[in-house]
Amino acid sequence: GQNIDQPTEMTATEGAIVQINCTYQTSGFNGLFWYQQHAGEAPTFLSYNVLDGLEEKGRFSSFLSRSKGYSYLLLKELQMKDSASYLCAVSREDSNYQLIWGAGTKLIIKP
Amino acid sequence: EAQVTQNPRYLITVTGKKLTVTCSQNMNHEYMSWYRQDPGLGLRQIYYSMNVEVTDKGDVPEGYKVSRKEKRNFPLILESPSPNQTSLYFCASSFIGQGGYEQYFGPGTRLTVT
């Protein structure tokens, strides 16, 4: 089976850096996704990792370690608009589009 | 503009009254999916479709039906809604192929069944 764990809520300060962790237990998967979801809105794609290592995209970076069953999303130079939920999802072993989703981490940014 | 649309955005209904939530995408995506989102839980897949006339159950299909008669449309049907189907529903679509493809989500439909 597959299970994904993320912290329920985190708080950070505007301008700072925050790391949101995601651990998963799965028998196999193709890749790991991160999505952002503002309150009351649809999720939007942030990143996709298939290989171990860090993928950087502007202020956001995502890291994957397959051997440790671990990923994180790193947000730098936090802005108030980064207040949102961040969803971690892994694709099923036999499919890149069938995803198992974590419950999400609500990130609160304070001035 | 590339987008996924859903209608209605908000719906309050009563137990047992059949309803349909429409979903349409203009990106020529093969894959379409319906999710429900409840507090404290991750997105849970209801049904998905790999292409026209090809649909399959997700993790929580009970009480729902879907159809895929055209590539762009993927309606969700609740034949006899019950209060436990009160939820936020999202339709999503993506390409199919090798590599990781992002899913594009509709704006969501907030359904309340009394």
mmCIF file with all atom_site columns, C-alpha atoms in Angstrom:
data_model
loop_
_atom_site.group_PDB
_atom_site.id
_atom_site.type_symbol
_atom_site.label_atom_id
_atom_site.label_alt_id
_atom_site.label_comp_id
_atom_site.label_asym_id
_atom_site.label_entity_id
_atom_site.label_seq_id
_atom_site.pdbx_PDB_ins_code
_atom_site.Cartn_x
_atom_site.Cartn_y
_atom_site.Cartn_z
_atom_site.occupancy
_atom_site.B_iso_or_equiv
_atom_site.pdbx_formal_charge
_atom_site.auth_seq_id
_atom_site.auth_comp_id
_atom_site.auth_asym_id
_atom_site.auth_atom_id
_atom_site.pdbx_PDB_model_num
ATOM 1   C CA . GLY A 1 1   ? 0.000   0.000  0.000   1.00 0.00 ? 1   GLY A CA 1
ATOM 2   C CA . GLN A 1 2   ? 0.922   3.651  -0.139  1.00 0.00 ? 2   GLN A CA 1
ATOM 3   C CA . ASN A 1 3   ? 0.783   6.256  2.598   1.00 0.00 ? 3   ASN A CA 1
ATOM 4   C CA . ILE A 1 4   ? 1.934   9.871  2.603   1.00 0.00 ? 4   ILE A CA 1
ATOM 5   C CA . ASP A 1 5   ? 2.670   11.966 5.679   1.00 0.00 ? 5   ASP A CA 1
ATOM 6   C CA . GLN A 1 6   ? 3.033   15.739 5.875   1.00 0.00 ? 6   GLN A CA 1
ATOM 7   C CA . PRO A 1 7   ? 2.841   18.129 8.819   1.00 0.00 ? 7   PRO A CA 1
ATOM 8   C CA . THR A 1 8   ? -0.646  19.534 9.175   1.00 0.00 ? 8   THR A CA 1
ATOM 9   C CA . GLU A 1 9   ? 0.361   23.159 9.655   1.00 0.00 ? 9   GLU A CA 1
ATOM 10  C CA . MET A 1 10  ? 3.475   25.325 9.700   1.00 0.00 ? 10  MET A CA 1
ATOM 11  C CA . THR A 1 11  ? 4.101   28.983 10.426  1.00 0.00 ? 11  THR A CA 1
ATOM 12  C CA . ALA A 1 12  ? 6.904   31.110 9.002   1.00 0.00 ? 12  ALA A CA 1
ATOM 13  C CA . THR A 1 13  ? 7.869   34.756 8.732   1.00 0.00 ? 13  THR A CA 1
ATOM 14  C CA . GLU A 1 14  ? 7.772   36.886 5.610   1.00 0.00 ? 14  GLU A CA 1
ATOM 15  C CA . GLY A 1 15  ? 11.203  36.959 3.962   1.00 0.00 ? 15  GLY A CA 1
ATOM 16  C CA . ALA A 1 16  ? 12.379  33.779 5.660   1.00 0.00 ? 16  ALA A CA 1
ATOM 17  C CA . ILE A 1 17  ? 12.927  30.229 4.369   1.00 0.00 ? 17  ILE A CA 1
ATOM 18  C CA . VAL A 1 18  ? 10.701  27.266 5.163   1.00 0.00 ? 18  VAL A CA 1
ATOM 19  C CA . GLN A 1 19  ? 11.030  23.564 4.443   1.00 0.00 ? 19  GLN A CA 1
ATOM 20  C CA . ILE A 1 20  ? 7.929   21.392 4.154   1.00 0.00 ? 20  ILE A CA 1
ATOM 21  C CA . ASN A 1 21  ? 8.621   17.692 4.512   1.00 0.00 ? 21  ASN A CA 1
ATOM 22  C CA . CYS A 1 22  ? 6.827   14.749 2.981   1.00 0.00 ? 22  CYS A CA 1
ATOM 23  C CA . THR A 1 23  ? 7.472   11.118 3.811   1.00 0.00 ? 23  THR A CA 1
ATOM 24  C CA . TYR A 1 24  ? 5.915   8.248  2.002   1.00 0.00 ? 24  TYR A CA 1
ATOM 25  C CA . GLN A 1 25  ? 5.606   4.521  2.334   1.00 0.00 ? 25  GLN A CA 1
ATOM 26  C CA . THR A 1 26  ? 5.073   2.883  -0.988  1.00 0.00 ? 26  THR A CA 1
ATOM 27  C CA . SER A 1 27  ? 6.067   -0.301 -2.694  1.00 0.00 ? 27  SER A CA 1
ATOM 28  C CA . GLY A 1 28  ? 7.112   1.654  -5.759  1.00 0.00 ? 28  GLY A CA 1
ATOM 29  C CA . PHE A 1 29  ? 6.321   4.816  -7.596  1.00 0.00 ? 29  PHE A CA 1
ATOM 30  C CA . ASN A 1 30  ? 7.328   6.771  -10.673 1.00 0.00 ? 30  ASN A CA 1
ATOM 31  C CA . GLY A 1 31  ? 7.683   10.271 -9.317  1.00 0.00 ? 31  GLY A CA 1
ATOM 32  C CA . LEU A 1 32  ? 6.671   12.773 -6.677  1.00 0.00 ? 32  LEU A CA 1
ATOM 33  C CA . PHE A 1 33  ? 4.639   15.930 -7.199  1.00 0.00 ? 33  PHE A CA 1
ATOM 34  C CA . TRP A 1 34  ? 4.134   19.092 -5.212  1.00 0.00 ? 34  TRP A CA 1
ATOM 35  C CA . TYR A 1 35  ? 1.054   21.257 -5.683  1.00 0.00 ? 35  TYR A CA 1
ATOM 36  C CA . GLN A 1 36  ? 0.023   24.562 -4.134  1.00 0.00 ? 36  GLN A CA 1
ATOM 37  C CA . GLN A 1 37  ? -3.554  25.204 -3.104  1.00 0.00 ? 37  GLN A CA 1
ATOM 38  C CA . HIS A 1 38  ? -4.802  28.571 -1.887  1.00 0.00 ? 38  HIS A CA 1
ATOM 39  C CA . ALA A 1 39  ? -7.848  28.454 0.352   1.00 0.00 ? 39  ALA A CA 1
ATOM 40  C CA . GLY A 1 40  ? -10.999 27.807 -1.644  1.00 0.00 ? 40  GLY A CA 1
ATOM 41  C CA . GLU A 1 41  ? -9.105  27.419 -4.904  1.00 0.00 ? 41  GLU A CA 1
ATOM 42  C CA . ALA A 1 42  ? -7.885  24.609 -7.122  1.00 0.00 ? 42  ALA A CA 1
ATOM 43  C CA . PRO A 1 43  ? -4.477  22.961 -6.676  1.00 0.00 ? 43  PRO A CA 1
ATOM 44  C CA . THR A 1 44  ? -1.799  24.192 -9.071  1.00 0.00 ? 44  THR A CA 1
ATOM 45  C CA . PHE A 1 45  ? 1.333   22.307 -10.096 1.00 0.00 ? 45  PHE A CA 1
ATOM 46  C CA . LEU A 1 46  ? 4.659   23.313 -8.540  1.00 0.00 ? 46  LEU A CA 1
ATOM 47  C CA . SER A 1 47  ? 7.166   20.547 -9.232  1.00 0.00 ? 47  SER A CA 1
ATOM 48  C CA . TYR A 1 48  ? 7.808   16.971 -10.237 1.00 0.00 ? 48  TYR A CA 1
ATOM 49  C CA . ASN A 1 49  ? 10.786  14.864 -9.091  1.00 0.00 ? 49  ASN A CA 1
ATOM 50  C CA . VAL A 1 50  ? 11.641  11.505 -10.555 1.00 0.00 ? 50  VAL A CA 1
ATOM 51  C CA . LEU A 1 51  ? 15.364  11.353 -9.799  1.00 0.00 ? 51  LEU A CA 1
ATOM 52  C CA . ASP A 1 52  ? 17.071  11.811 -6.439  1.00 0.00 ? 52  ASP A CA 1
ATOM 53  C CA . GLY A 1 53  ? 18.302  15.309 -5.793  1.00 0.00 ? 53  GLY A CA 1
ATOM 54  C CA . LEU A 1 54  ? 17.253  18.901 -5.774  1.00 0.00 ? 54  LEU A CA 1
ATOM 55  C CA . GLU A 1 55  ? 15.182  20.601 -8.489  1.00 0.00 ? 55  GLU A CA 1
ATOM 56  C CA . GLU A 1 56  ? 15.241  24.384 -8.311  1.00 0.00 ? 56  GLU A CA 1
ATOM 57  C CA . LYS A 1 57  ? 12.617  26.634 -9.831  1.00 0.00 ? 57  LYS A CA 1
ATOM 58  C CA . GLY A 1 58  ? 12.894  30.245 -8.781  1.00 0.00 ? 58  GLY A CA 1
ATOM 59  C CA . ARG A 1 59  ? 12.076  30.707 -5.106  1.00 0.00 ? 59  ARG A CA 1
ATOM 60  C CA . PHE A 1 60  ? 10.834  27.125 -4.844  1.00 0.00 ? 60  PHE A CA 1
ATOM 61  C CA . SER A 1 61  ? 12.965  23.963 -4.780  1.00 0.00 ? 61  SER A CA 1
ATOM 62  C CA . SER A 1 62  ? 11.970  20.346 -4.345  1.00 0.00 ? 62  SER A CA 1
ATOM 63  C CA . PHE A 1 63  ? 14.129  17.486 -3.141  1.00 0.00 ? 63  PHE A CA 1
ATOM 64  C CA . LEU A 1 64  ? 13.682  13.737 -3.407  1.00 0.00 ? 64  LEU A CA 1
ATOM 65  C CA . SER A 1 65  ? 15.448  10.807 -1.767  1.00 0.00 ? 65  SER A CA 1
ATOM 66  C CA . ARG A 1 66  ? 13.989  7.510  -2.943  1.00 0.00 ? 66  ARG A CA 1
ATOM 67  C CA . SER A 1 67  ? 16.123  5.435  -0.591  1.00 0.00 ? 67  SER A CA 1
ATOM 68  C CA . LYS A 1 68  ? 14.813  7.368  2.417   1.00 0.00 ? 68  LYS A CA 1
ATOM 69  C CA . GLY A 1 69  ? 11.230  7.712  1.198   1.00 0.00 ? 69  GLY A CA 1
ATOM 70  C CA . TYR A 1 70  ? 11.499  11.433 1.724   1.00 0.00 ? 70  TYR A CA 1
ATOM 71  C CA . SER A 1 71  ? 10.899  14.678 -0.084  1.00 0.00 ? 71  SER A CA 1
ATOM 72  C CA . TYR A 1 72  ? 10.812  18.315 0.864   1.00 0.00 ? 72  TYR A CA 1
ATOM 73  C CA . LEU A 1 73  ? 9.663   21.562 -0.657  1.00 0.00 ? 73  LEU A CA 1
ATOM 74  C CA . LEU A 1 74  ? 11.858  24.551 0.103   1.00 0.00 ? 74  LEU A CA 1
ATOM 75  C CA . LEU A 1 75  ? 10.401  28.030 -0.174  1.00 0.00 ? 75  LEU A CA 1
ATOM 76  C CA . LYS A 1 76  ? 12.785  30.977 -0.040  1.00 0.00 ? 76  LYS A CA 1
ATOM 77  C CA . GLU A 1 77  ? 12.170  34.710 0.437   1.00 0.00 ? 77  GLU A CA 1
ATOM 78  C CA . LEU A 1 78  ? 8.685   34.013 1.690   1.00 0.00 ? 78  LEU A CA 1
ATOM 79  C CA . GLN A 1 79  ? 5.923   36.349 0.605   1.00 0.00 ? 79  GLN A CA 1
ATOM 80  C CA . MET A 1 80  ? 2.471   36.773 2.099   1.00 0.00 ? 80  MET A CA 1
ATOM 81  C CA . LYS A 1 81  ? 0.976   35.255 -1.067  1.00 0.00 ? 81  LYS A CA 1
ATOM 82  C CA . ASP A 1 82  ? 2.784   31.984 -0.261  1.00 0.00 ? 82  ASP A CA 1
ATOM 83  C CA . SER A 1 83  ? 0.231   31.400 2.486   1.00 0.00 ? 83  SER A CA 1
ATOM 84  C CA . ALA A 1 84  ? -1.477  28.277 1.147   1.00 0.00 ? 84  ALA A CA 1
ATOM 85  C CA . SER A 1 85  ? -1.649  24.529 1.539   1.00 0.00 ? 85  SER A CA 1
ATOM 86  C CA . TYR A 1 86  ? 1.092   22.484 -0.079  1.00 0.00 ? 86  TYR A CA 1
ATOM 87  C CA . LEU A 1 87  ? 0.138   19.023 -1.283  1.00 0.00 ? 87  LEU A CA 1
ATOM 88  C CA . CYS A 1 88  ? 2.571   16.172 -1.770  1.00 0.00 ? 88  CYS A CA 1
ATOM 89  C CA . ALA A 1 89  ? 1.546   13.353 -4.126  1.00 0.00 ? 89  ALA A CA 1
ATOM 90  C CA . VAL A 1 90  ? 3.210   10.255 -5.498  1.00 0.00 ? 90  VAL A CA 1
ATOM 91  C CA . SER A 1 91  ? 2.321   8.530  -8.705  1.00 0.00 ? 91  SER A CA 1
ATOM 92  C CA . ARG A 1 92  ? 1.329   4.901  -8.491  1.00 0.00 ? 92  ARG A CA 1
ATOM 93  C CA . GLU A 1 93  ? 3.908   2.365  -9.533  1.00 0.00 ? 93  GLU A CA 1
ATOM 94  C CA . ASP A 1 94  ? 2.189   1.536  -12.811 1.00 0.00 ? 94  ASP A CA 1
ATOM 95  C CA . SER A 1 95  ? 0.992   5.011  -13.718 1.00 0.00 ? 95  SER A CA 1
ATOM 96  C CA . ASN A 1 96  ? 2.306   8.566  -13.935 1.00 0.00 ? 96  ASN A CA 1
ATOM 97  C CA . TYR A 1 97  ? -1.143  10.122 -13.711 1.00 0.00 ? 97  TYR A CA 1
ATOM 98  C CA . GLN A 1 98  ? -2.792  8.069  -10.980 1.00 0.00 ? 98  GLN A CA 1
ATOM 99  C CA . LEU A 1 99  ? -1.718  9.879  -7.826  1.00 0.00 ? 99  LEU A CA 1
ATOM 100 C CA . ILE A 1 100 ? -1.861  9.198  -4.110  1.00 0.00 ? 100 ILE A CA 1
ATOM 101 C CA . TRP A 1 101 ? -2.207  12.482 -2.250  1.00 0.00 ? 101 TRP A CA 1
ATOM 102 C CA . GLY A 1 102 ? -1.091  13.612 1.161   1.00 0.00 ? 102 GLY A CA 1
ATOM 103 C CA . ALA A 1 103 ? -3.511  15.651 3.261   1.00 0.00 ? 103 ALA A CA 1
ATOM 104 C CA . GLY A 1 104 ? -1.475  18.788 2.688   1.00 0.00 ? 104 GLY A CA 1
ATOM 105 C CA . THR A 1 105 ? 0.476   21.220 4.862   1.00 0.00 ? 105 THR A CA 1
ATOM 106 C CA . LYS A 1 106 ? -1.147  24.550 5.618   1.00 0.00 ? 106 LYS A CA 1
ATOM 107 C CA . LEU A 1 107 ? 1.552   27.233 5.585   1.00 0.00 ? 107 LEU A CA 1
ATOM 108 C CA . ILE A 1 108 ? 0.832   30.456 7.439   1.00 0.00 ? 108 ILE A CA 1
ATOM 109 C CA . ILE A 1 109 ? 3.074   33.430 6.692   1.00 0.00 ? 109 ILE A CA 1
ATOM 110 C CA . LYS A 1 110 ? 3.309   36.169 9.314   1.00 0.00 ? 110 LYS A CA 1
ATOM 111 C CA . PRO A 1 111 ? 4.616   39.696 8.676   1.00 0.00 ? 111 PRO A CA 1
ATOM 112 C CA . GLU B 2 1   ? -7.057  30.321 -22.540 1.00 0.00 ? 1   GLU B CA 1
ATOM 113 C CA . ALA B 2 2   ? -6.261  26.731 -21.530 1.00 0.00 ? 2   ALA B CA 1
ATOM 114 C CA . GLN B 2 3   ? -8.594  25.762 -18.750 1.00 0.00 ? 3   GLN B CA 1
ATOM 115 C CA . VAL B 2 4   ? -10.808 23.257 -17.010 1.00 0.00 ? 4   VAL B CA 1
ATOM 116 C CA . THR B 2 5   ? -14.297 24.484 -16.218 1.00 0.00 ? 5   THR B CA 1
ATOM 117 C CA . GLN B 2 6   ? -16.812 23.061 -13.795 1.00 0.00 ? 6   GLN B CA 1
ATOM 118 C CA . ASN B 2 7   ? -20.456 23.862 -13.219 1.00 0.00 ? 7   ASN B CA 1
ATOM 119 C CA . PRO B 2 8   ? -22.064 24.616 -10.917 1.00 0.00 ? 8   PRO B CA 1
ATOM 120 C CA . ARG B 2 9   ? -19.527 26.124 -8.515  1.00 0.00 ? 9   ARG B CA 1
ATOM 121 C CA . TYR B 2 10  ? -21.863 25.831 -5.558  1.00 0.00 ? 10  TYR B CA 1
ATOM 122 C CA . LEU B 2 11  ? -24.820 23.526 -5.080  1.00 0.00 ? 11  LEU B CA 1
ATOM 123 C CA . ILE B 2 12  ? -27.126 22.852 -2.165  1.00 0.00 ? 12  ILE B CA 1
ATOM 124 C CA . THR B 2 13  ? -29.501 19.967 -2.682  1.00 0.00 ? 13  THR B CA 1
ATOM 125 C CA . VAL B 2 14  ? -31.575 17.443 -0.783  1.00 0.00 ? 14  VAL B CA 1
ATOM 126 C CA . THR B 2 15  ? -31.043 13.759 -0.227  1.00 0.00 ? 15  THR B CA 1
ATOM 127 C CA . GLY B 2 16  ? -32.080 11.633 -3.188  1.00 0.00 ? 16  GLY B CA 1
ATOM 128 C CA . LYS B 2 17  ? -32.377 14.348 -5.828  1.00 0.00 ? 17  LYS B CA 1
ATOM 129 C CA . LYS B 2 18  ? -30.262 13.381 -8.820  1.00 0.00 ? 18  LYS B CA 1
ATOM 130 C CA . LEU B 2 19  ? -27.642 15.906 -9.891  1.00 0.00 ? 19  LEU B CA 1
ATOM 131 C CA . THR B 2 20  ? -24.881 16.296 -12.464 1.00 0.00 ? 20  THR B CA 1
ATOM 132 C CA . VAL B 2 21  ? -21.690 18.311 -12.161 1.00 0.00 ? 21  VAL B CA 1
ATOM 133 C CA . THR B 2 22  ? -20.212 19.144 -15.539 1.00 0.00 ? 22  THR B CA 1
ATOM 134 C CA . CYS B 2 23  ? -16.510 19.300 -16.369 1.00 0.00 ? 23  CYS B CA 1
ATOM 135 C CA . SER B 2 24  ? -14.973 20.467 -19.610 1.00 0.00 ? 24  SER B CA 1
ATOM 136 C CA . GLN B 2 25  ? -11.368 21.007 -20.745 1.00 0.00 ? 25  GLN B CA 1
ATOM 137 C CA . ASN B 2 26  ? -10.063 22.722 -23.876 1.00 0.00 ? 26  ASN B CA 1
ATOM 138 C CA . MET B 2 27  ? -6.529  21.312 -23.914 1.00 0.00 ? 27  MET B CA 1
ATOM 139 C CA . ASN B 2 28  ? -7.246  18.089 -25.816 1.00 0.00 ? 28  ASN B CA 1
ATOM 140 C CA . HIS B 2 29  ? -6.151  16.058 -22.796 1.00 0.00 ? 29  HIS B CA 1
ATOM 141 C CA . GLU B 2 30  ? -6.718  12.333 -22.875 1.00 0.00 ? 30  GLU B CA 1
ATOM 142 C CA . TYR B 2 31  ? -6.859  11.857 -19.111 1.00 0.00 ? 31  TYR B CA 1
ATOM 143 C CA . MET B 2 32  ? -9.605  13.266 -16.924 1.00 0.00 ? 32  MET B CA 1
ATOM 144 C CA . SER B 2 33  ? -10.369 12.607 -13.292 1.00 0.00 ? 33  SER B CA 1
ATOM 145 C CA . TRP B 2 34  ? -12.775 13.496 -10.505 1.00 0.00 ? 34  TRP B CA 1
ATOM 146 C CA . TYR B 2 35  ? -11.613 14.025 -6.921  1.00 0.00 ? 35  TYR B CA 1
ATOM 147 C CA . ARG B 2 36  ? -13.308 14.908 -3.694  1.00 0.00 ? 36  ARG B CA 1
ATOM 148 C CA . GLN B 2 37  ? -11.558 16.882 -0.982  1.00 0.00 ? 37  GLN B CA 1
ATOM 149 C CA . ASP B 2 38  ? -12.604 16.720 2.660   1.00 0.00 ? 38  ASP B CA 1
ATOM 150 C CA . PRO B 2 39  ? -10.990 18.431 5.665   1.00 0.00 ? 39  PRO B CA 1
ATOM 151 C CA . GLY B 2 40  ? -7.978  16.537 6.992   1.00 0.00 ? 40  GLY B CA 1
ATOM 152 C CA . LEU B 2 41  ? -7.908  14.139 4.069   1.00 0.00 ? 41  LEU B CA 1
ATOM 153 C CA . GLY B 2 42  ? -5.938  14.188 0.865   1.00 0.00 ? 42  GLY B CA 1
ATOM 154 C CA . LEU B 2 43  ? -7.615  14.422 -2.492  1.00 0.00 ? 43  LEU B CA 1
ATOM 155 C CA . ARG B 2 44  ? -9.403  11.152 -3.112  1.00 0.00 ? 44  ARG B CA 1
ATOM 156 C CA . GLN B 2 45  ? -10.066 9.966  -6.614  1.00 0.00 ? 45  GLN B CA 1
ATOM 157 C CA . ILE B 2 46  ? -13.634 9.041  -7.509  1.00 0.00 ? 46  ILE B CA 1
ATOM 158 C CA . TYR B 2 47  ? -13.405 8.038  -11.173 1.00 0.00 ? 47  TYR B CA 1
ATOM 159 C CA . TYR B 2 48  ? -11.002 8.604  -13.999 1.00 0.00 ? 48  TYR B CA 1
ATOM 160 C CA . SER B 2 49  ? -10.952 8.288  -17.763 1.00 0.00 ? 49  SER B CA 1
ATOM 161 C CA . MET B 2 50  ? -8.071  7.511  -20.070 1.00 0.00 ? 50  MET B CA 1
ATOM 162 C CA . ASN B 2 51  ? -9.930  8.527  -23.226 1.00 0.00 ? 51  ASN B CA 1
ATOM 163 C CA . VAL B 2 52  ? -13.346 8.613  -24.842 1.00 0.00 ? 52  VAL B CA 1
ATOM 164 C CA . GLU B 2 53  ? -15.556 5.729  -23.687 1.00 0.00 ? 53  GLU B CA 1
ATOM 165 C CA . VAL B 2 54  ? -12.822 4.527  -21.291 1.00 0.00 ? 54  VAL B CA 1
ATOM 166 C CA . THR B 2 55  ? -13.586 5.064  -17.612 1.00 0.00 ? 55  THR B CA 1
ATOM 167 C CA . ASP B 2 56  ? -12.528 3.319  -14.414 1.00 0.00 ? 56  ASP B CA 1
ATOM 168 C CA . LYS B 2 57  ? -13.135 3.473  -10.699 1.00 0.00 ? 57  LYS B CA 1
ATOM 169 C CA . GLY B 2 58  ? -10.846 5.372  -8.402  1.00 0.00 ? 58  GLY B CA 1
ATOM 170 C CA . ASP B 2 59  ? -10.583 4.923  -4.644  1.00 0.00 ? 59  ASP B CA 1
ATOM 171 C CA . VAL B 2 60  ? -14.069 6.128  -3.636  1.00 0.00 ? 60  VAL B CA 1
ATOM 172 C CA . PRO B 2 61  ? -16.504 5.424  -6.503  1.00 0.00 ? 61  PRO B CA 1
ATOM 173 C CA . GLU B 2 62  ? -19.568 4.357  -4.481  1.00 0.00 ? 62  GLU B CA 1
ATOM 174 C CA . GLY B 2 63  ? -22.572 6.578  -5.134  1.00 0.00 ? 63  GLY B CA 1
ATOM 175 C CA . TYR B 2 64  ? -21.114 8.197  -8.265  1.00 0.00 ? 64  TYR B CA 1
ATOM 176 C CA . LYS B 2 65  ? -21.279 7.648  -12.004 1.00 0.00 ? 65  LYS B CA 1
ATOM 177 C CA . VAL B 2 66  ? -19.374 9.190  -14.886 1.00 0.00 ? 66  VAL B CA 1
ATOM 178 C CA . SER B 2 67  ? -19.404 9.142  -18.661 1.00 0.00 ? 67  SER B CA 1
ATOM 179 C CA . ARG B 2 68  ? -16.934 10.174 -21.357 1.00 0.00 ? 68  ARG B CA 1
ATOM 180 C CA . LYS B 2 69  ? -18.772 10.517 -24.642 1.00 0.00 ? 69  LYS B CA 1
ATOM 181 C CA . GLU B 2 70  ? -16.584 13.357 -25.890 1.00 0.00 ? 70  GLU B CA 1
ATOM 182 C CA . LYS B 2 71  ? -12.911 13.996 -25.214 1.00 0.00 ? 71  LYS B CA 1
ATOM 183 C CA . ARG B 2 72  ? -13.477 17.398 -23.668 1.00 0.00 ? 72  ARG B CA 1
ATOM 184 C CA . ASN B 2 73  ? -16.323 16.533 -21.280 1.00 0.00 ? 73  ASN B CA 1
ATOM 185 C CA . PHE B 2 74  ? -16.410 14.339 -18.186 1.00 0.00 ? 74  PHE B CA 1
ATOM 186 C CA . PRO B 2 75  ? -19.598 14.828 -16.145 1.00 0.00 ? 75  PRO B CA 1
ATOM 187 C CA . LEU B 2 76  ? -20.009 13.477 -12.612 1.00 0.00 ? 76  LEU B CA 1
ATOM 188 C CA . ILE B 2 77  ? -23.436 12.103 -11.775 1.00 0.00 ? 77  ILE B CA 1
ATOM 189 C CA . LEU B 2 78  ? -24.890 11.538 -8.330  1.00 0.00 ? 78  LEU B CA 1
ATOM 190 C CA . GLU B 2 79  ? -28.014 9.426  -8.865  1.00 0.00 ? 79  GLU B CA 1
ATOM 191 C CA . SER B 2 80  ? -29.216 9.626  -5.266  1.00 0.00 ? 80  SER B CA 1
ATOM 192 C CA . PRO B 2 81  ? -27.076 12.050 -3.240  1.00 0.00 ? 81  PRO B CA 1
ATOM 193 C CA . SER B 2 82  ? -26.637 11.492 0.479   1.00 0.00 ? 82  SER B CA 1
ATOM 194 C CA . PRO B 2 83  ? -25.266 13.806 3.193   1.00 0.00 ? 83  PRO B CA 1
ATOM 195 C CA . ASN B 2 84  ? -21.929 11.944 3.251   1.00 0.00 ? 84  ASN B CA 1
ATOM 196 C CA . GLN B 2 85  ? -21.350 13.196 -0.285  1.00 0.00 ? 85  GLN B CA 1
ATOM 197 C CA . THR B 2 86  ? -21.175 16.752 0.980   1.00 0.00 ? 86  THR B CA 1
ATOM 198 C CA . SER B 2 87  ? -17.708 17.773 -0.135  1.00 0.00 ? 87  SER B CA 1
ATOM 199 C CA . LEU B 2 88  ? -15.558 19.908 -2.412  1.00 0.00 ? 88  LEU B CA 1
ATOM 200 C CA . TYR B 2 89  ? -15.236 18.290 -5.834  1.00 0.00 ? 89  TYR B CA 1
ATOM 201 C CA . PHE B 2 90  ? -12.475 18.893 -8.356  1.00 0.00 ? 90  PHE B CA 1
ATOM 202 C CA . CYS B 2 91  ? -12.208 17.811 -11.945 1.00 0.00 ? 91  CYS B CA 1
ATOM 203 C CA . ALA B 2 92  ? -8.713  17.513 -13.403 1.00 0.00 ? 92  ALA B CA 1
ATOM 204 C CA . SER B 2 93  ? -7.134  16.682 -16.747 1.00 0.00 ? 93  SER B CA 1
ATOM 205 C CA . SER B 2 94  ? -3.705  15.930 -18.159 1.00 0.00 ? 94  SER B CA 1
ATOM 206 C CA . PHE B 2 95  ? -1.842  14.455 -21.088 1.00 0.00 ? 95  PHE B CA 1
ATOM 207 C CA . ILE B 2 96  ? -0.912  10.787 -21.015 1.00 0.00 ? 96  ILE B CA 1
ATOM 208 C CA . GLY B 2 97  ? 2.570   9.559  -21.795 1.00 0.00 ? 97  GLY B CA 1
ATOM 209 C CA . GLN B 2 98  ? 6.035   8.989  -20.455 1.00 0.00 ? 98  GLN B CA 1
ATOM 210 C CA . GLY B 2 99  ? 7.246   11.341 -17.798 1.00 0.00 ? 99  GLY B CA 1
ATOM 211 C CA . GLY B 2 100 ? 5.380   13.233 -15.149 1.00 0.00 ? 100 GLY B CA 1
ATOM 212 C CA . TYR B 2 101 ? 2.522   15.306 -16.426 1.00 0.00 ? 101 TYR B CA 1
ATOM 213 C CA . GLU B 2 102 ? 0.930   17.986 -14.340 1.00 0.00 ? 102 GLU B CA 1
ATOM 214 C CA . GLN B 2 103 ? -2.765  17.801 -13.755 1.00 0.00 ? 103 GLN B CA 1
ATOM 215 C CA . TYR B 2 104 ? -4.837  20.883 -14.468 1.00 0.00 ? 104 TYR B CA 1
ATOM 216 C CA . PHE B 2 105 ? -7.684  21.371 -12.040 1.00 0.00 ? 105 PHE B CA 1
ATOM 217 C CA . GLY B 2 106 ? -11.052 22.986 -12.425 1.00 0.00 ? 106 GLY B CA 1
ATOM 218 C CA . PRO B 2 107 ? -12.141 25.662 -9.907  1.00 0.00 ? 107 PRO B CA 1
ATOM 219 C CA . GLY B 2 108 ? -14.068 23.184 -7.772  1.00 0.00 ? 108 GLY B CA 1
ATOM 220 C CA . THR B 2 109 ? -17.706 22.536 -6.946  1.00 0.00 ? 109 THR B CA 1
ATOM 221 C CA . ARG B 2 110 ? -18.817 22.845 -3.358  1.00 0.00 ? 110 ARG B CA 1
ATOM 222 C CA . LEU B 2 111 ? -21.717 20.458 -2.826  1.00 0.00 ? 111 LEU B CA 1
ATOM 223 C CA . THR B 2 112 ? -23.947 20.358 0.232   1.00 0.00 ? 112 THR B CA 1
ATOM 224 C CA . VAL B 2 113 ? -26.509 17.568 0.589   1.00 0.00 ? 113 VAL B CA 1
ATOM 225 C CA . THR B 2 114 ? -29.103 18.064 3.328   1.00 0.00 ? 114 THR B CA 1
#
